[in-house]
């Protein structure tokens, strides 16, 4: 088949994928599989070979993803149930003081969203926003935007959140490099989109605390209800940061250390599997058993954690199928040649593809996985270094973050929890998300000129 024919069929396949997700509301997992079959059949792949390719794509992706996302979900649920997220927020706000509480909330969101899903973290922490807004009479956005920016940055840029892990798995990039560049791009993104933009929008759009929340808070104060006992701040910081440090040590060891027993040990305990197993077991012991949690309660908690993780794992696996079909059908080679001739830098190309999918169908995670599947065949030809692959991963994450609007579930979650109009949600949440993605992309795009 001609190059033009392959490209046209791929475009039609992507159109089928977006149509199924947007119009029929079909689960992205099934939509990705259908789009893969469509492309495989119409590019002339034998049905039996197509099925083998799909099986290889699913298995090759899930071998890594299932373990990391599953462990991350369990770790996050233990942190949530123990009150660890609340402890971080209360302590940081107290330490920073009321005048700098925006910075404390941005940092809280940044830390908490590493192990905890964004929507869960927001539901846990929003009572703190309500309390601050009622105390100071300021707009809820003044405090909410910094928290949301911290949550959005970690959710998009920092493993073990599902999006960057999925992209890293599809592109074959070391998580340590992804974490390093995710932090480098995430810090300025969080500062500008969080405290700075929060101060700006908080003065121009006043959002009151929902009336029913204010009444409930007043009733609690009258009843004299005590806050539950929370774990220590130092313990929570240690548990959240320990797997990140171990993984970064592993990456640094590969670059800096010669072959030795010490390097083997660092490589082993710094592998994402082992690092997350250690963090999960420590959290179960210190936040579960030591705080009186029974075995049945622990079993119920970890089972509950795997429910939302399951669909993320399946969607990621379907993304691996999509990628493998693109490669085996020959579409990847054609796309690589066209993109090489275009002269577009790979980082910019990855960002633009992810942005297109994000705007079209809404879900950041699906946009990341789809964009990674489209970009990976091009990378097969370019053969970039691990640092460059990590920059491309963050560029995809950035494109998948910008321009959140009415087809994104996150848009409506914020809209309802803050009880804002759609117009005010676009002015605040959408602009904040676009700043996070846009600044993150600019940082990695600049760095890409210095990385071979």
JSON list of N, CA and C in Angstrom, two decimals, residues 44-121:
[
{"chain": "A", "resi": 44, "resn": "UNK", "atom": "N", "xyz": [-3.99, -4.01, 5.51]},
{"chain": "A", "resi": 44, "resn": "UNK", "atom": "CA", "xyz": [-3.67, -5.28, 4.87]},
{"chain": "A", "resi": 44, "resn": "UNK", "atom": "C", "xyz": [-3.02, -6.33, 5.75]},
{"chain": "A", "resi": 45, "resn": "UNK", "atom": "N", "xyz": [-3.07, -6.17, 7.07]},
{"chain": "A", "resi": 45, "resn": "UNK", "atom": "CA", "xyz": [-2.49, -7.18, 7.96]},
{"chain": "A", "resi": 45, "resn": "UNK", "atom": "C", "xyz": [-3.37, -8.43, 7.96]},
{"chain": "A", "resi": 46, "resn": "UNK", "atom": "N", "xyz": [-2.74, -9.61, 7.97]},
{"chain": "A", "resi": 46, "resn": "UNK", "atom": "CA", "xyz": [-3.49, -10.87, 8.10]},
{"chain": "A", "resi": 46, "resn": "UNK", "atom": "C", "xyz": [-4.19, -10.91, 9.46]},
{"chain": "A", "resi": 47, "resn": "UNK", "atom": "N", "xyz": [-5.46, -11.34, 9.50]},
{"chain": "A", "resi": 47, "resn": "UNK", "atom": "CA", "xyz": [-6.20, -11.36, 10.78]},
{"chain": "A", "resi": 47, "resn": "UNK", "atom": "C", "xyz": [-5.47, -12.09, 11.90]},
{"chain": "A", "resi": 48, "resn": "UNK", "atom": "N", "xyz": [-4.88, -13.26, 11.57]},
{"chain": "A", "resi": 48, "resn": "UNK", "atom": "CA", "xyz": [-4.19, -14.02, 12.60]},
{"chain": "A", "resi": 48, "resn": "UNK", "atom": "C", "xyz": [-2.97, -13.27, 13.12]},
{"chain": "A", "resi": 49, "resn": "UNK", "atom": "N", "xyz": [-2.23, -12.62, 12.20]},
{"chain": "A", "resi": 49, "resn": "UNK", "atom": "CA", "xyz": [-1.06, -11.84, 12.60]},
{"chain": "A", "resi": 49, "resn": "UNK", "atom": "C", "xyz": [-1.48, -10.61, 13.41]},
{"chain": "A", "resi": 50, "resn": "UNK", "atom": "N", "xyz": [-2.59, -9.99, 13.01]},
{"chain": "A", "resi": 50, "resn": "UNK", "atom": "CA", "xyz": [-3.10, -8.83, 13.73]},
{"chain": "A", "resi": 50, "resn": "UNK", "atom": "C", "xyz": [-3.40, -9.19, 15.19]},
{"chain": "A", "resi": 51, "resn": "UNK", "atom": "N", "xyz": [-4.01, -10.35, 15.40]},
{"chain": "A", "resi": 51, "resn": "UNK", "atom": "CA", "xyz": [-4.32, -10.78, 16.76]},
{"chain": "A", "resi": 51, "resn": "UNK", "atom": "C", "xyz": [-3.05, -11.03, 17.57]},
{"chain": "A", "resi": 52, "resn": "UNK", "atom": "N", "xyz": [-2.03, -11.59, 16.92]},
{"chain": "A", "resi": 52, "resn": "UNK", "atom": "CA", "xyz": [-0.75, -11.80, 17.61]},
{"chain": "A", "resi": 52, "resn": "UNK", "atom": "C", "xyz": [-0.10, -10.47, 18.00]},
{"chain": "A", "resi": 53, "resn": "UNK", "atom": "N", "xyz": [-0.18, -9.50, 17.09]},
{"chain": "A", "resi": 53, "resn": "UNK", "atom": "CA", "xyz": [0.38, -8.17, 17.36]},
{"chain": "A", "resi": 53, "resn": "UNK", "atom": "C", "xyz": [-0.35, -7.52, 18.54]},
{"chain": "A", "resi": 54, "resn": "UNK", "atom": "N", "xyz": [-1.68, -7.66, 18.57]},
{"chain": "A", "resi": 54, "resn": "UNK", "atom": "CA", "xyz": [-2.46, -7.09, 19.66]},
{"chain": "A", "resi": 54, "resn": "UNK", "atom": "C", "xyz": [-2.08, -7.73, 21.00]},
{"chain": "A", "resi": 55, "resn": "UNK", "atom": "N", "xyz": [-1.91, -9.04, 20.96]},
{"chain": "A", "resi": 55, "resn": "UNK", "atom": "CA", "xyz": [-1.52, -9.75, 22.20]},
{"chain": "A", "resi": 55, "resn": "UNK", "atom": "C", "xyz": [-0.14, -9.31, 22.67]},
{"chain": "A", "resi": 56, "resn": "UNK", "atom": "N", "xyz": [0.80, -9.19, 21.74]},
{"chain": "A", "resi": 56, "resn": "UNK", "atom": "CA", "xyz": [2.15, -8.74, 22.10]},
{"chain": "A", "resi": 56, "resn": "UNK", "atom": "C", "xyz": [2.12, -7.31, 22.64]},
{"chain": "A", "resi": 57, "resn": "UNK", "atom": "N", "xyz": [1.34, -6.45, 22.00]},
{"chain": "A", "resi": 57, "resn": "UNK", "atom": "CA", "xyz": [1.26, -5.06, 22.45]},
{"chain": "A", "resi": 57, "resn": "UNK", "atom": "C", "xyz": [0.68, -4.94, 23.84]},
{"chain": "A", "resi": 58, "resn": "UNK", "atom": "N", "xyz": [-0.37, -5.70, 24.11]},
{"chain": "A", "resi": 58, "resn": "UNK", "atom": "CA", "xyz": [-0.98, -5.67, 25.45]},
{"chain": "A", "resi": 58, "resn": "UNK", "atom": "C", "xyz": [-0.04, -6.23, 26.49]},
{"chain": "A", "resi": 59, "resn": "UNK", "atom": "N", "xyz": [0.55, -7.39, 26.21]},
{"chain": "A", "resi": 59, "resn": "UNK", "atom": "CA", "xyz": [1.42, -8.05, 27.19]},
{"chain": "A", "resi": 59, "resn": "UNK", "atom": "C", "xyz": [2.68, -7.27, 27.46]},
{"chain": "A", "resi": 60, "resn": "UNK", "atom": "N", "xyz": [3.29, -6.74, 26.41]},
{"chain": "A", "resi": 60, "resn": "UNK", "atom": "CA", "xyz": [4.53, -5.99, 26.58]},
{"chain": "A", "resi": 60, "resn": "UNK", "atom": "C", "xyz": [4.35, -4.74, 27.41]},
{"chain": "A", "resi": 61, "resn": "UNK", "atom": "N", "xyz": [3.19, -4.10, 27.28]},
{"chain": "A", "resi": 61, "resn": "UNK", "atom": "CA", "xyz": [2.93, -2.88, 28.04]},
{"chain": "A", "resi": 61, "resn": "UNK", "atom": "C", "xyz": [2.57, -3.19, 29.48]},
{"chain": "A", "resi": 62, "resn": "UNK", "atom": "N", "xyz": [1.70, -4.18, 29.68]},
{"chain": "A", "resi": 62, "resn": "UNK", "atom": "CA", "xyz": [1.19, -4.45, 31.03]},
{"chain": "A", "resi": 62, "resn": "UNK", "atom": "C", "xyz": [2.22, -5.10, 31.94]},
{"chain": "A", "resi": 63, "resn": "UNK", "atom": "N", "xyz": [3.27, -5.70, 31.35]},
{"chain": "A", "resi": 63, "resn": "UNK", "atom": "CA", "xyz": [4.29, -6.32, 32.19]},
{"chain": "A", "resi": 63, "resn": "UNK", "atom": "C", "xyz": [4.88, -5.34, 33.19]},
{"chain": "A", "resi": 64, "resn": "UNK", "atom": "N", "xyz": [4.97, -4.09, 32.81]},
{"chain": "A", "resi": 64, "resn": "UNK", "atom": "CA", "xyz": [5.50, -3.05, 33.69]},
{"chain": "A", "resi": 64, "resn": "UNK", "atom": "C", "xyz": [4.39, -2.25, 34.37]},
{"chain": "A", "resi": 65, "resn": "UNK", "atom": "N", "xyz": [3.42, -1.84, 33.57]},
{"chain": "A", "resi": 65, "resn": "UNK", "atom": "CA", "xyz": [2.38, -0.92, 34.04]},
{"chain": "A", "resi": 65, "resn": "UNK", "atom": "C", "xyz": [1.54, -1.51, 35.17]},
{"chain": "A", "resi": 66, "resn": "UNK", "atom": "N", "xyz": [1.12, -2.76, 35.02]},
{"chain": "A", "resi": 66, "resn": "UNK", "atom": "CA", "xyz": [0.19, -3.34, 36.00]},
{"chain": "A", "resi": 66, "resn": "UNK", "atom": "C", "xyz": [0.77, -3.32, 37.41]},
{"chain": "A", "resi": 67, "resn": "UNK", "atom": "N", "xyz": [2.05, -3.64, 37.52]},
{"chain": "A", "resi": 67, "resn": "UNK", "atom": "CA", "xyz": [2.69, -3.68, 38.84]},
{"chain": "A", "resi": 67, "resn": "UNK", "atom": "C", "xyz": [2.84, -2.28, 39.42]},
{"chain": "A", "resi": 68, "resn": "UNK", "atom": "N", "xyz": [3.34, -1.36, 38.62]},
{"chain": "A", "resi": 68, "resn": "UNK", "atom": "CA", "xyz": [3.62, -0.01, 39.14]},
{"chain": "A", "resi": 68, "resn": "UNK", "atom": "C", "xyz": [2.33, 0.73, 39.50]},
{"chain": "A", "resi": 69, "resn": "UNK", "atom": "N", "xyz": [1.35, 0.71, 38.60]},
{"chain": "A", "resi": 69, "resn": "UNK", "atom": "CA", "xyz": [0.09, 1.41, 38.87]},
{"chain": "A", "resi": 69, "resn": "UNK", "atom": "C", "xyz": [-0.65, 0.75, 40.03]},
{"chain": "A", "resi": 70, "resn": "UNK", "atom": "N", "xyz": [-0.64, -0.58, 40.08]},
{"chain": "A", "resi": 70, "resn": "UNK", "atom": "CA", "xyz": [-1.31, -1.28, 41.18]},
{"chain": "A", "resi": 70, "resn": "UNK", "atom": "C", "xyz": [-0.70, -0.95, 42.53]},
{"chain": "A", "resi": 71, "resn": "UNK", "atom": "N", "xyz": [0.62, -0.99, 42.62]},
{"chain": "A", "resi": 71, "resn": "UNK", "atom": "CA", "xyz": [1.30, -0.64, 43.87]},
{"chain": "A", "resi": 71, "resn": "UNK", "atom": "C", "xyz": [1.08, 0.82, 44.23]},
{"chain": "A", "resi": 72, "resn": "UNK", "atom": "N", "xyz": [1.17, 1.71, 43.23]},
{"chain": "A", "resi": 72, "resn": "UNK", "atom": "CA", "xyz": [0.94, 3.12, 43.49]},
{"chain": "A", "resi": 72, "resn": "UNK", "atom": "C", "xyz": [-0.45, 3.40, 44.01]},
{"chain": "A", "resi": 73, "resn": "UNK", "atom": "N", "xyz": [-1.45, 2.70, 43.47]},
{"chain": "A", "resi": 73, "resn": "UNK", "atom": "CA", "xyz": [-2.83, 2.89, 43.92]},
{"chain": "A", "resi": 73, "resn": "UNK", "atom": "C", "xyz": [-3.01, 2.42, 45.36]},
{"chain": "A", "resi": 74, "resn": "UNK", "atom": "N", "xyz": [-2.41, 1.29, 45.71]},
{"chain": "A", "resi": 74, "resn": "UNK", "atom": "CA", "xyz": [-2.51, 0.79, 47.09]},
{"chain": "A", "resi": 74, "resn": "UNK", "atom": "C", "xyz": [-1.83, 1.73, 48.06]},
{"chain": "A", "resi": 75, "resn": "UNK", "atom": "N", "xyz": [-0.65, 2.20, 47.70]},
{"chain": "A", "resi": 75, "resn": "UNK", "atom": "CA", "xyz": [0.09, 3.15, 48.53]},
{"chain": "A", "resi": 75, "resn": "UNK", "atom": "C", "xyz": [-0.72, 4.43, 48.75]},
{"chain": "A", "resi": 76, "resn": "UNK", "atom": "N", "xyz": [-1.31, 4.93, 47.68]},
{"chain": "A", "resi": 76, "resn": "UNK", "atom": "CA", "xyz": [-2.11, 6.15, 47.77]},
{"chain": "A", "resi": 76, "resn": "UNK", "atom": "C", "xyz": [-3.34, 5.99, 48.63]},
{"chain": "A", "resi": 77, "resn": "UNK", "atom": "N", "xyz": [-3.98, 4.84, 48.55]},
{"chain": "A", "resi": 77, "resn": "UNK", "atom": "CA", "xyz": [-5.20, 4.62, 49.34]},
{"chain": "A", "resi": 77, "resn": "UNK", "atom": "C", "xyz": [-4.89, 4.54, 50.84]},
{"chain": "A", "resi": 78, "resn": "UNK", "atom": "N", "xyz": [-3.77, 3.89, 51.19]},
{"chain": "A", "resi": 78, "resn": "UNK", "atom": "CA", "xyz": [-3.37, 3.85, 52.60]},
{"chain": "A", "resi": 78, "resn": "UNK", "atom": "C", "xyz": [-3.09, 5.26, 53.11]},
{"chain": "A", "resi": 79, "resn": "UNK", "atom": "N", "xyz": [-2.42, 6.05, 52.29]},
{"chain": "A", "resi": 79, "resn": "UNK", "atom": "CA", "xyz": [-2.13, 7.44, 52.66]},
{"chain": "A", "resi": 79, "resn": "UNK", "atom": "C", "xyz": [-3.43, 8.22, 52.86]},
{"chain": "A", "resi": 80, "resn": "UNK", "atom": "N", "xyz": [-4.37, 8.02, 51.96]},
{"chain": "A", "resi": 80, "resn": "UNK", "atom": "CA", "xyz": [-5.65, 8.74, 52.05]},
{"chain": "A", "resi": 80, "resn": "UNK", "atom": "C", "xyz": [-6.42, 8.35, 53.30]},
{"chain": "A", "resi": 81, "resn": "UNK", "atom": "N", "xyz": [-6.56, 7.04, 53.52]},
{"chain": "A", "resi": 81, "resn": "UNK", "atom": "CA", "xyz": [-7.39, 6.55, 54.62]},
{"chain": "A", "resi": 81, "resn": "UNK", "atom": "C", "xyz": [-6.81, 6.91, 55.99]},
{"chain": "A", "resi": 82, "resn": "UNK", "atom": "N", "xyz": [-5.50, 7.02, 56.07]},
{"chain": "A", "resi": 82, "resn": "UNK", "atom": "CA", "xyz": [-4.86, 7.31, 57.36]},
{"chain": "A", "resi": 82, "resn": "UNK", "atom": "C", "xyz": [-4.91, 8.79, 57.72]},
{"chain": "A", "resi": 83, "resn": "UNK", "atom": "N", "xyz": [-5.28, 9.65, 56.75]},
{"chain": "A", "resi": 83, "resn": "UNK", "atom": "CA", "xyz": [-5.27, 11.08, 57.01]},
{"chain": "A", "resi": 83, "resn": "UNK", "atom": "C", "xyz": [-3.92, 11.72, 56.70]},
{"chain": "A", "resi": 84, "resn": "UNK", "atom": "N", "xyz": [-3.06, 11.01, 55.99]},
{"chain": "A", "resi": 84, "resn": "UNK", "atom": "CA", "xyz": [-1.74, 11.54, 55.69]},
{"chain": "A", "resi": 84, "resn": "UNK", "atom": "C", "xyz": [-1.78, 12.80, 54.84]},
{"chain": "A", "resi": 85, "resn": "UNK", "atom": "N", "xyz": [-2.72, 12.84, 53.88]},
{"chain": "A", "resi": 85, "resn": "UNK", "atom": "CA", "xyz": [-2.83, 14.02, 53.02]},
{"chain": "A", "resi": 85, "resn": "UNK", "atom": "C", "xyz": [-3.25, 15.24, 53.84]},
{"chain": "A", "resi": 86, "resn": "UNK", "atom": "N", "xyz": [-4.18, 15.04, 54.75]},
{"chain": "A", "resi": 86, "resn": "UNK", "atom": "CA", "xyz": [-4.63, 16.14, 55.60]},
{"chain": "A", "resi": 86, "resn": "UNK", "atom": "C", "xyz": [-3.50, 16.63, 56.50]},
{"chain": "A", "resi": 87, "resn": "UNK", "atom": "N", "xyz": [-2.71, 15.69, 57.04]},
{"chain": "A", "resi": 87, "resn": "UNK", "atom": "CA", "xyz": [-1.60, 16.08, 57.90]},
{"chain": "A", "resi": 87, "resn": "UNK", "atom": "C", "xyz": [-0.62, 16.98, 57.14]},
{"chain": "A", "resi": 88, "resn": "UNK", "atom": "N", "xyz": [-0.29, 16.60, 55.89]},
{"chain": "A", "resi": 88, "resn": "UNK", "atom": "CA", "xyz": [0.60, 17.43, 55.09]},
{"chain": "A", "resi": 88, "resn": "UNK", "atom": "C", "xyz": [0.05, 18.85, 54.93]},
{"chain": "A", "resi": 89, "resn": "UNK", "atom": "N", "xyz": [-1.23, 18.93, 54.59]},
{"chain": "A", "resi": 89, "resn": "UNK", "atom": "CA", "xyz": [-1.84, 20.24, 54.35]},
{"chain": "A", "resi": 89, "resn": "UNK", "atom": "C", "xyz": [-1.86, 21.09, 55.61]},
{"chain": "A", "resi": 90, "resn": "UNK", "atom": "N", "xyz": [-2.34, 20.51, 56.72]},
{"chain": "A", "resi": 90, "resn": "UNK", "atom": "CA", "xyz": [-2.44, 21.28, 57.98]},
{"chain": "A", "resi": 90, "resn": "UNK", "atom": "C", "xyz": [-1.07, 21.78, 58.42]},
{"chain": "A", "resi": 91, "resn": "UNK", "atom": "N", "xyz": [-0.07, 20.90, 58.37]},
{"chain": "A", "resi": 91, "resn": "UNK", "atom": "CA", "xyz": [1.26, 21.27, 58.85]},
{"chain": "A", "resi": 91, "resn": "UNK", "atom": "C", "xyz": [1.89, 22.34, 57.98]},
{"chain": "A", "resi": 92, "resn": "UNK", "atom": "N", "xyz": [1.80, 22.17, 56.66]},
{"chain": "A", "resi": 92, "resn": "UNK", "atom": "CA", "xyz": [2.42, 23.15, 55.76]},
{"chain": "A", "resi": 92, "resn": "UNK", "atom": "C", "xyz": [1.75, 24.52, 55.87]},
{"chain": "A", "resi": 93, "resn": "UNK", "atom": "N", "xyz": [0.42, 24.53, 55.98]},
{"chain": "A", "resi": 93, "resn": "UNK", "atom": "CA", "xyz": [-0.29, 25.82, 56.12]},
{"chain": "A", "resi": 93, "resn": "UNK", "atom": "C", "xyz": [0.11, 26.49, 57.43]},
{"chain": "A", "resi": 94, "resn": "UNK", "atom": "N", "xyz": [0.23, 25.71, 58.50]},
{"chain": "A", "resi": 94, "resn": "UNK", "atom": "CA", "xyz": [0.65, 26.27, 59.79]},
{"chain": "A", "resi": 94, "resn": "UNK", "atom": "C", "xyz": [2.08, 26.82, 59.70]},
{"chain": "A", "resi": 95, "resn": "UNK", "atom": "N", "xyz": [2.98, 26.07, 59.07]},
{"chain": "A", "resi": 95, "resn": "UNK", "atom": "CA", "xyz": [4.38, 26.48, 59.00]},
{"chain": "A", "resi": 95, "resn": "UNK", "atom": "C", "xyz": [4.57, 27.71, 58.12]},
{"chain": "A", "resi": 96, "resn": "UNK", "atom": "N", "xyz": [3.89, 27.75, 57.01]},
{"chain": "A", "resi": 96, "resn": "UNK", "atom": "CA", "xyz": [4.03, 28.87, 56.09]},
{"chain": "A", "resi": 96, "resn": "UNK", "atom": "C", "xyz": [3.33, 30.13, 56.60]},
{"chain": "A", "resi": 97, "resn": "UNK", "atom": "N", "xyz": [2.27, 29.94, 57.38]},
{"chain": "A", "resi": 97, "resn": "UNK", "atom": "CA", "xyz": [1.49, 31.09, 57.86]},
{"chain": "A", "resi": 97, "resn": "UNK", "atom": "C", "xyz": [0.41, 31.46, 56.88]},
{"chain": "A", "resi": 98, "resn": "UNK", "atom": "N", "xyz": [-0.57, 32.21, 57.36]},
{"chain": "A", "resi": 98, "resn": "UNK", "atom": "CA", "xyz": [-1.73, 32.54, 56.54]},
{"chain": "A", "resi": 98, "resn": "UNK", "atom": "C", "xyz": [-1.36, 33.36, 55.32]},
{"chain": "A", "resi": 99, "resn": "UNK", "atom": "N", "xyz": [-0.39, 34.28, 55.44]},
{"chain": "A", "resi": 99, "resn": "UNK", "atom": "CA", "xyz": [-0.01, 35.13, 54.31]},
{"chain": "A", "resi": 99, "resn": "UNK", "atom": "C", "xyz": [0.62, 34.34, 53.18]},
{"chain": "A", "resi": 100, "resn": "UNK", "atom": "N", "xyz": [1.28, 33.25, 53.51]},
{"chain": "A", "resi": 100, "resn": "UNK", "atom": "CA", "xyz": [1.93, 32.43, 52.48]},
{"chain": "A", "resi": 100, "resn": "UNK", "atom": "C", "xyz": [1.23, 31.08, 52.32]},
{"chain": "A", "resi": 101, "resn": "UNK", "atom": "N", "xyz": [-0.03, 31.03, 52.71]},
{"chain": "A", "resi": 101, "resn": "UNK", "atom": "CA", "xyz": [-0.76, 29.76, 52.66]},
{"chain": "A", "resi": 101, "resn": "UNK", "atom": "C", "xyz": [-0.93, 29.25, 51.23]},
{"chain": "A", "resi": 102, "resn": "UNK", "atom": "N", "xyz": [-0.96, 30.15, 50.26]},
{"chain": "A", "resi": 102, "resn": "UNK", "atom": "CA", "xyz": [-1.06, 29.72, 48.86]},
{"chain": "A", "resi": 102, "resn": "UNK", "atom": "C", "xyz": [0.13, 28.83, 48.47]},
{"chain": "A", "resi": 103, "resn": "UNK", "atom": "N", "xyz": [1.32, 29.23, 48.91]},
{"chain": "A", "resi": 103, "resn": "UNK", "atom": "CA", "xyz": [2.51, 28.43, 48.61]},
{"chain": "A", "resi": 103, "resn": "UNK", "atom": "C", "xyz": [2.44, 27.08, 49.31]},
{"chain": "A", "resi": 104, "resn": "UNK", "atom": "N", "xyz": [1.93, 27.07, 50.52]},
{"chain": "A", "resi": 104, "resn": "UNK", "atom": "CA", "xyz": [1.78, 25.82, 51.27]},
{"chain": "A", "resi": 104, "resn": "UNK", "atom": "C", "xyz": [0.81, 24.89, 50.56]},
{"chain": "A", "resi": 105, "resn": "UNK", "atom": "N", "xyz": [-0.29, 25.44, 50.04]},
{"chain": "A", "resi": 105, "resn": "UNK", "atom": "CA", "xyz": [-1.29, 24.61, 49.36]},
{"chain": "A", "resi": 105, "resn": "UNK", "atom": "C", "xyz": [-0.75, 24.08, 48.04]},
{"chain": "A", "resi": 106, "resn": "UNK", "atom": "N", "xyz": [0.01, 24.90, 47.31]},
{"chain": "A", "resi": 106, "resn": "UNK", "atom": "CA", "xyz": [0.62, 24.41, 46.07]},
{"chain": "A", "resi": 106, "resn": "UNK", "atom": "C", "xyz": [1.58, 23.27, 46.33]},
{"chain": "A", "resi": 107, "resn": "UNK", "atom": "N", "xyz": [2.41, 23.41, 47.37]},
{"chain": "A", "resi": 107, "resn": "UNK", "atom": "CA", "xyz": [3.35, 22.35, 47.74]},
{"chain": "A", "resi": 107, "resn": "UNK", "atom": "C", "xyz": [2.61, 21.10, 48.22]},
{"chain": "A", "resi": 108, "resn": "UNK", "atom": "N", "xyz": [1.52, 21.30, 48.97]},
{"chain": "A", "resi": 108, "resn": "UNK", "atom": "CA", "xyz": [0.71, 20.17, 49.43]},
{"chain": "A", "resi": 108, "resn": "UNK", "atom": "C", "xyz": [0.17, 19.38, 48.24]},
{"chain": "A", "resi": 109, "resn": "UNK", "atom": "N", "xyz": [-0.43, 20.10, 47.28]},
{"chain": "A", "resi": 109, "resn": "UNK", "atom": "CA", "xyz": [-0.96, 19.43, 46.10]},
{"chain": "A", "resi": 109, "resn": "UNK", "atom": "C", "xyz": [0.11, 18.68, 45.34]},
{"chain": "A", "resi": 110, "resn": "UNK", "atom": "N", "xyz": [1.29, 19.29, 45.22]},
{"chain": "A", "resi": 110, "resn": "UNK", "atom": "CA", "xyz": [2.41, 18.69, 44.50]},
{"chain": "A", "resi": 110, "resn": "UNK", "atom": "C", "xyz": [2.82, 17.36, 45.14]},
{"chain": "A", "resi": 111, "resn": "UNK", "atom": "N", "xyz": [2.87, 17.32, 46.47]},
{"chain": "A", "resi": 111, "resn": "UNK", "atom": "CA", "xyz": [3.31, 16.11, 47.17]},
{"chain": "A", "resi": 111, "resn": "UNK", "atom": "C", "xyz": [2.22, 15.06, 47.19]},
{"chain": "A", "resi": 112, "resn": "UNK", "atom": "N", "xyz": [0.99, 15.49, 47.52]},
{"chain": "A", "resi": 112, "resn": "UNK", "atom": "CA", "xyz": [-0.10, 14.53, 47.72]},
{"chain": "A", "resi": 112, "resn": "UNK", "atom": "C", "xyz": [-0.48, 13.81, 46.42]},
{"chain": "A", "resi": 113, "resn": "UNK", "atom": "N", "xyz": [-0.46, 14.53, 45.29]},
{"chain": "A", "resi": 113, "resn": "UNK", "atom": "CA", "xyz": [-0.90, 13.92, 44.04]},
{"chain": "A", "resi": 113, "resn": "UNK", "atom": "C", "xyz": [0.09, 12.94, 43.45]},
{"chain": "A", "resi": 114, "resn": "UNK", "atom": "N", "xyz": [1.28, 12.82, 44.06]},
{"chain": "A", "resi": 114, "resn": "UNK", "atom": "CA", "xyz": [2.24, 11.82, 43.56]},
{"chain": "A", "resi": 114, "resn": "UNK", "atom": "C", "xyz": [1.69, 10.41, 43.81]},
{"chain": "A", "resi": 115, "resn": "UNK", "atom": "N", "xyz": [1.23, 10.08, 45.03]},
{"chain": "A", "resi": 115, "resn": "UNK", "atom": "CA", "xyz": [0.67, 8.75, 45.22]},
{"chain": "A", "resi": 115, "resn": "UNK", "atom": "C", "xyz": [-0.86, 8.68, 45.11]},
{"chain": "A", "resi": 116, "resn": "UNK", "atom": "N", "xyz": [-1.57, 9.81, 45.18]},
{"chain": "A", "resi": 116, "resn": "UNK", "atom": "CA", "xyz": [-3.04, 9.80, 45.25]},
{"chain": "A", "resi": 116, "resn": "UNK", "atom": "C", "xyz": [-3.60, 10.39, 43.97]},
{"chain": "A", "resi": 117, "resn": "UNK", "atom": "N", "xyz": [-4.66, 9.75, 43.41]},
{"chain": "A", "resi": 117, "resn": "UNK", "atom": "CA", "xyz": [-5.31, 10.27, 42.22]},
{"chain": "A", "resi": 117, "resn": "UNK", "atom": "C", "xyz": [-5.81, 11.70, 42.45]},
{"chain": "A", "resi": 118, "resn": "UNK", "atom": "N", "xyz": [-5.75, 12.54, 41.40]},
{"chain": "A", "resi": 118, "resn": "UNK", "atom": "CA", "xyz": [-6.07, 13.96, 41.53]},
{"chain": "A", "resi": 118, "resn": "UNK", "atom": "C", "xyz": [-7.47, 14.19, 42.10]},
{"chain": "A", "resi": 119, "resn": "UNK", "atom": "N", "xyz": [-8.48, 13.50, 41.55]},
{"chain": "A", "resi": 119, "resn": "UNK", "atom": "CA", "xyz": [-9.84, 13.75, 42.01]},
{"chain": "A", "resi": 119, "resn": "UNK", "atom": "C", "xyz": [-10.02, 13.35, 43.46]},
{"chain": "A", "resi": 120, "resn": "UNK", "atom": "N", "xyz": [-9.39, 12.26, 43.87]},
{"chain": "A", "resi": 120, "resn": "UNK", "atom": "CA", "xyz": [-9.48, 11.82, 45.27]},
{"chain": "A", "resi": 120, "resn": "UNK", "atom": "C", "xyz": [-8.79, 12.83, 46.18]},
{"chain": "A", "resi": 121, "resn": "UNK", "atom": "N", "xyz": [-7.60, 13.27, 45.77]},
{"chain": "A", "resi": 121, "resn": "UNK", "atom": "CA", "xyz": [-6.84, 14.24, 46.58]},
{"chain": "A", "resi": 121, "resn": "UNK", "atom": "C", "xyz": [-7.63, 15.54, 46.74]}
]
